[in-house]
Amino acid sequence: QAQLVESGGGLVQAGGSLRLSCAAPGLTFSRYSMGWFRQAPGKEREFVAAISWSGGSTYYVDSVKGRFTISRDNAKNTVYLQMNSLKPEDTAVYYCAASAWVLPTTSLSYNYWGQGTQVTVSS
């Protein structure tokens, strides 16, 4: 069973930055598209960003375009989410996930999930 482990969450002021990491030991990492989702209290889980297996293609939800960057290092079995210009509305638990599909944006298309890391942005 593949395991995904997120890290890098925390408390930051509005306008600040955080970098999330997701390690995937035991996963044939380079065969999977990777995605980031988030879930705020009382809201449904929301797609944030995805990256293809090679890293050559990425896709973002409109609300984070120009502020967040997804990247991956296949040699380290790790995907990253660099978050800049953070806003209070970015506050959520962030999850990474792995999918055998190409750049999926729906949670049902993902096969493996991490446990999540909390990101809190204060105003």
PDB file of C-alpha atoms in Angstrom:
ATOM      1  CA  GLN A   1       0.000   0.000   0.000  1.00  0.00           C
ATOM      2  CA  ALA A   2       1.496   3.275  -1.102  1.00  0.00           C
ATOM      3  CA  GLN A   3       1.938   5.944   1.549  1.00  0.00           C
ATOM      4  CA  LEU A   4       1.953   9.674   0.996  1.00  0.00           C
ATOM      5  CA  VAL A   5       3.289  11.954   3.719  1.00  0.00           C
ATOM      6  CA  GLU A   6       2.765  15.711   3.618  1.00  0.00           C
ATOM      7  CA  SER A   7       4.830  18.269   5.516  1.00  0.00           C
ATOM      8  CA  GLY A   8       5.466  21.999   5.562  1.00  0.00           C
ATOM      9  CA  GLY A   9       2.155  23.338   6.784  1.00  0.00           C
ATOM     10  CA  GLY A  10       1.876  25.944   9.495  1.00  0.00           C
ATOM     11  CA  LEU A  11       0.696  29.409  10.480  1.00  0.00           C
ATOM     12  CA  VAL A  12       1.635  32.348   8.276  1.00  0.00           C
ATOM     13  CA  GLN A  13       0.485  35.939   7.909  1.00  0.00           C
ATOM     14  CA  ALA A  14      -1.385  37.089   4.844  1.00  0.00           C
ATOM     15  CA  GLY A  15       1.050  37.829   2.041  1.00  0.00           C
ATOM     16  CA  GLY A  16       3.507  35.242   3.283  1.00  0.00           C
ATOM     17  CA  SER A  17       4.733  32.005   1.757  1.00  0.00           C
ATOM     18  CA  LEU A  18       4.852  28.320   2.577  1.00  0.00           C
ATOM     19  CA  ARG A  19       6.236  25.320   0.744  1.00  0.00           C
ATOM     20  CA  LEU A  20       4.452  22.016   1.150  1.00  0.00           C
ATOM     21  CA  SER A  21       6.177  18.729   0.456  1.00  0.00           C
ATOM     22  CA  CYS A  22       4.720  15.288  -0.122  1.00  0.00           C
ATOM     23  CA  ALA A  23       6.951  12.246   0.003  1.00  0.00           C
ATOM     24  CA  ALA A  24       5.782   8.999  -1.555  1.00  0.00           C
ATOM     25  CA  PRO A  25       8.022   6.133  -0.511  1.00  0.00           C
ATOM     26  CA  GLY A  26       6.968   2.807  -1.882  1.00  0.00           C
ATOM     27  CA  LEU A  27       5.124   4.324  -4.834  1.00  0.00           C
ATOM     28  CA  THR A  28       6.306   3.929  -8.415  1.00  0.00           C
ATOM     29  CA  PHE A  29       6.292   7.691  -8.346  1.00  0.00           C
ATOM     30  CA  SER A  30       7.195   8.510 -11.930  1.00  0.00           C
ATOM     31  CA  ARG A  31       4.159   6.605 -13.187  1.00  0.00           C
ATOM     32  CA  TYR A  32       1.649   8.825 -11.397  1.00  0.00           C
ATOM     33  CA  SER A  33       0.266  12.275 -11.870  1.00  0.00           C
ATOM     34  CA  MET A  34       0.310  14.093  -8.544  1.00  0.00           C
ATOM     35  CA  GLY A  35      -2.197  16.545  -7.200  1.00  0.00           C
ATOM     36  CA  TRP A  36      -2.875  18.839  -4.284  1.00  0.00           C
ATOM     37  CA  PHE A  37      -6.326  19.330  -2.802  1.00  0.00           C
ATOM     38  CA  ARG A  38      -7.527  21.359   0.166  1.00  0.00           C
ATOM     39  CA  GLN A  39     -10.467  21.291   2.514  1.00  0.00           C
ATOM     40  CA  ALA A  40     -11.561  24.208   4.647  1.00  0.00           C
ATOM     41  CA  PRO A  41     -13.849  23.751   7.663  1.00  0.00           C
ATOM     42  CA  GLY A  42     -17.431  23.186   6.564  1.00  0.00           C
ATOM     43  CA  LYS A  43     -16.501  23.002   2.897  1.00  0.00           C
ATOM     44  CA  GLU A  44     -15.976  20.229   0.389  1.00  0.00           C
ATOM     45  CA  ARG A  45     -12.536  19.113  -0.655  1.00  0.00           C
ATOM     46  CA  GLU A  46     -11.294  21.333  -3.493  1.00  0.00           C
ATOM     47  CA  PHE A  47      -8.795  20.665  -6.268  1.00  0.00           C
ATOM     48  CA  VAL A  48      -5.792  23.006  -6.145  1.00  0.00           C
ATOM     49  CA  ALA A  49      -3.142  21.836  -8.603  1.00  0.00           C
ATOM     50  CA  ALA A  50      -1.878  18.829 -10.526  1.00  0.00           C
ATOM     51  CA  ILE A  51       1.309  17.857 -12.306  1.00  0.00           C
ATOM     52  CA  SER A  52       1.912  15.179 -14.905  1.00  0.00           C
ATOM     53  CA  TRP A  53       4.197  12.218 -14.303  1.00  0.00           C
ATOM     54  CA  SER A  54       7.091  13.893 -16.119  1.00  0.00           C
ATOM     55  CA  GLY A  55       6.470  17.329 -14.641  1.00  0.00           C
ATOM     56  CA  GLY A  56       5.999  18.760 -18.110  1.00  0.00           C
ATOM     57  CA  SER A  57       2.365  19.711 -17.629  1.00  0.00           C
ATOM     58  CA  THR A  58       0.618  21.429 -14.765  1.00  0.00           C
ATOM     59  CA  TYR A  59      -2.900  22.615 -14.036  1.00  0.00           C
ATOM     60  CA  TYR A  60      -4.262  24.976 -11.381  1.00  0.00           C
ATOM     61  CA  VAL A  61      -7.592  26.088 -10.045  1.00  0.00           C
ATOM     62  CA  ASP A  62      -8.179  29.709 -11.021  1.00  0.00           C
ATOM     63  CA  SER A  63      -8.030  30.998  -7.451  1.00  0.00           C
ATOM     64  CA  VAL A  64      -4.357  30.052  -7.048  1.00  0.00           C
ATOM     65  CA  LYS A  65      -2.992  30.764 -10.527  1.00  0.00           C
ATOM     66  CA  GLY A  66       0.002  33.057 -10.359  1.00  0.00           C
ATOM     67  CA  ARG A  67       0.444  32.445  -6.626  1.00  0.00           C
ATOM     68  CA  PHE A  68       0.994  28.676  -6.264  1.00  0.00           C
ATOM     69  CA  THR A  69       3.468  26.476  -8.119  1.00  0.00           C
ATOM     70  CA  ILE A  70       3.419  22.686  -8.183  1.00  0.00           C
ATOM     71  CA  SER A  71       6.612  20.812  -8.963  1.00  0.00           C
ATOM     72  CA  ARG A  72       8.071  17.356  -8.514  1.00  0.00           C
ATOM     73  CA  ASP A  73      11.385  15.573  -8.123  1.00  0.00           C
ATOM     74  CA  ASN A  74      11.042  12.027  -9.380  1.00  0.00           C
ATOM     75  CA  ALA A  75      14.479  11.086  -8.041  1.00  0.00           C
ATOM     76  CA  LYS A  76      13.241  11.927  -4.535  1.00  0.00           C
ATOM     77  CA  ASN A  77       9.676  10.630  -4.955  1.00  0.00           C
ATOM     78  CA  THR A  78       8.468  14.032  -3.802  1.00  0.00           C
ATOM     79  CA  VAL A  79       5.977  16.615  -5.010  1.00  0.00           C
ATOM     80  CA  TYR A  80       5.949  20.219  -3.824  1.00  0.00           C
ATOM     81  CA  LEU A  81       3.489  23.071  -3.623  1.00  0.00           C
ATOM     82  CA  GLN A  82       5.066  26.504  -3.337  1.00  0.00           C
ATOM     83  CA  MET A  83       2.454  28.934  -2.041  1.00  0.00           C
ATOM     84  CA  ASN A  84       3.117  32.667  -2.284  1.00  0.00           C
ATOM     85  CA  SER A  85       0.979  35.723  -1.555  1.00  0.00           C
ATOM     86  CA  LEU A  86      -1.148  33.652   0.783  1.00  0.00           C
ATOM     87  CA  LYS A  87      -4.615  34.853   1.683  1.00  0.00           C
ATOM     88  CA  PRO A  88      -6.844  34.005   4.655  1.00  0.00           C
ATOM     89  CA  GLU A  89      -9.136  32.129   2.266  1.00  0.00           C
ATOM     90  CA  ASP A  90      -6.268  29.725   1.567  1.00  0.00           C
ATOM     91  CA  THR A  91      -6.640  28.395   5.101  1.00  0.00           C
ATOM     92  CA  ALA A  92      -7.386  24.665   4.900  1.00  0.00           C
ATOM     93  CA  VAL A  93      -6.004  21.191   5.355  1.00  0.00           C
ATOM     94  CA  TYR A  94      -3.918  20.437   2.276  1.00  0.00           C
ATOM     95  CA  TYR A  95      -3.731  16.907   0.886  1.00  0.00           C
ATOM     96  CA  CYS A  96      -1.500  15.404  -1.747  1.00  0.00           C
ATOM     97  CA  ALA A  97      -2.696  12.550  -3.906  1.00  0.00           C
ATOM     98  CA  ALA A  98      -1.473  10.246  -6.652  1.00  0.00           C
ATOM     99  CA  SER A  99      -3.394   9.295  -9.764  1.00  0.00           C
ATOM    100  CA  ALA A 100      -2.868   6.918 -12.646  1.00  0.00           C
ATOM    101  CA  TRP A 101      -4.797   9.358 -14.867  1.00  0.00           C
ATOM    102  CA  VAL A 102      -3.355  12.358 -16.700  1.00  0.00           C
ATOM    103  CA  LEU A 103      -3.794  15.615 -14.761  1.00  0.00           C
ATOM    104  CA  PRO A 104      -7.073  14.746 -13.098  1.00  0.00           C
ATOM    105  CA  THR A 105      -8.949  17.434 -11.218  1.00  0.00           C
ATOM    106  CA  THR A 106     -11.542  15.316  -9.446  1.00  0.00           C
ATOM    107  CA  SER A 107     -10.808  13.518  -6.188  1.00  0.00           C
ATOM    108  CA  LEU A 108     -12.399  10.303  -7.452  1.00  0.00           C
ATOM    109  CA  SER A 109      -9.626  10.026 -10.051  1.00  0.00           C
ATOM    110  CA  TYR A 110      -6.923   9.746  -7.403  1.00  0.00           C
ATOM    111  CA  ASN A 111      -5.791   6.391  -6.073  1.00  0.00           C
ATOM    112  CA  TYR A 112      -3.695   7.317  -3.053  1.00  0.00           C
ATOM    113  CA  TRP A 113      -3.971  10.092  -0.481  1.00  0.00           C
ATOM    114  CA  GLY A 114      -1.904  11.579   2.273  1.00  0.00           C
ATOM    115  CA  GLN A 115      -3.207  12.461   5.719  1.00  0.00           C
ATOM    116  CA  GLY A 116      -3.048  16.195   5.176  1.00  0.00           C
ATOM    117  CA  THR A 117      -1.190  19.164   6.605  1.00  0.00           C
ATOM    118  CA  GLN A 118      -2.824  22.256   8.110  1.00  0.00           C
ATOM    119  CA  VAL A 119      -2.212  25.650   6.553  1.00  0.00           C
ATOM    120  CA  THR A 120      -3.518  28.662   8.449  1.00  0.00           C
ATOM    121  CA  VAL A 121      -3.236  32.174   7.048  1.00  0.00           C
ATOM    122  CA  SER A 122      -3.918  35.008   9.468  1.00  0.00           C
ATOM    123  CA  SER A 123      -5.164  38.414   8.358  1.00  0.00           C
TER     124      SER A 123
END
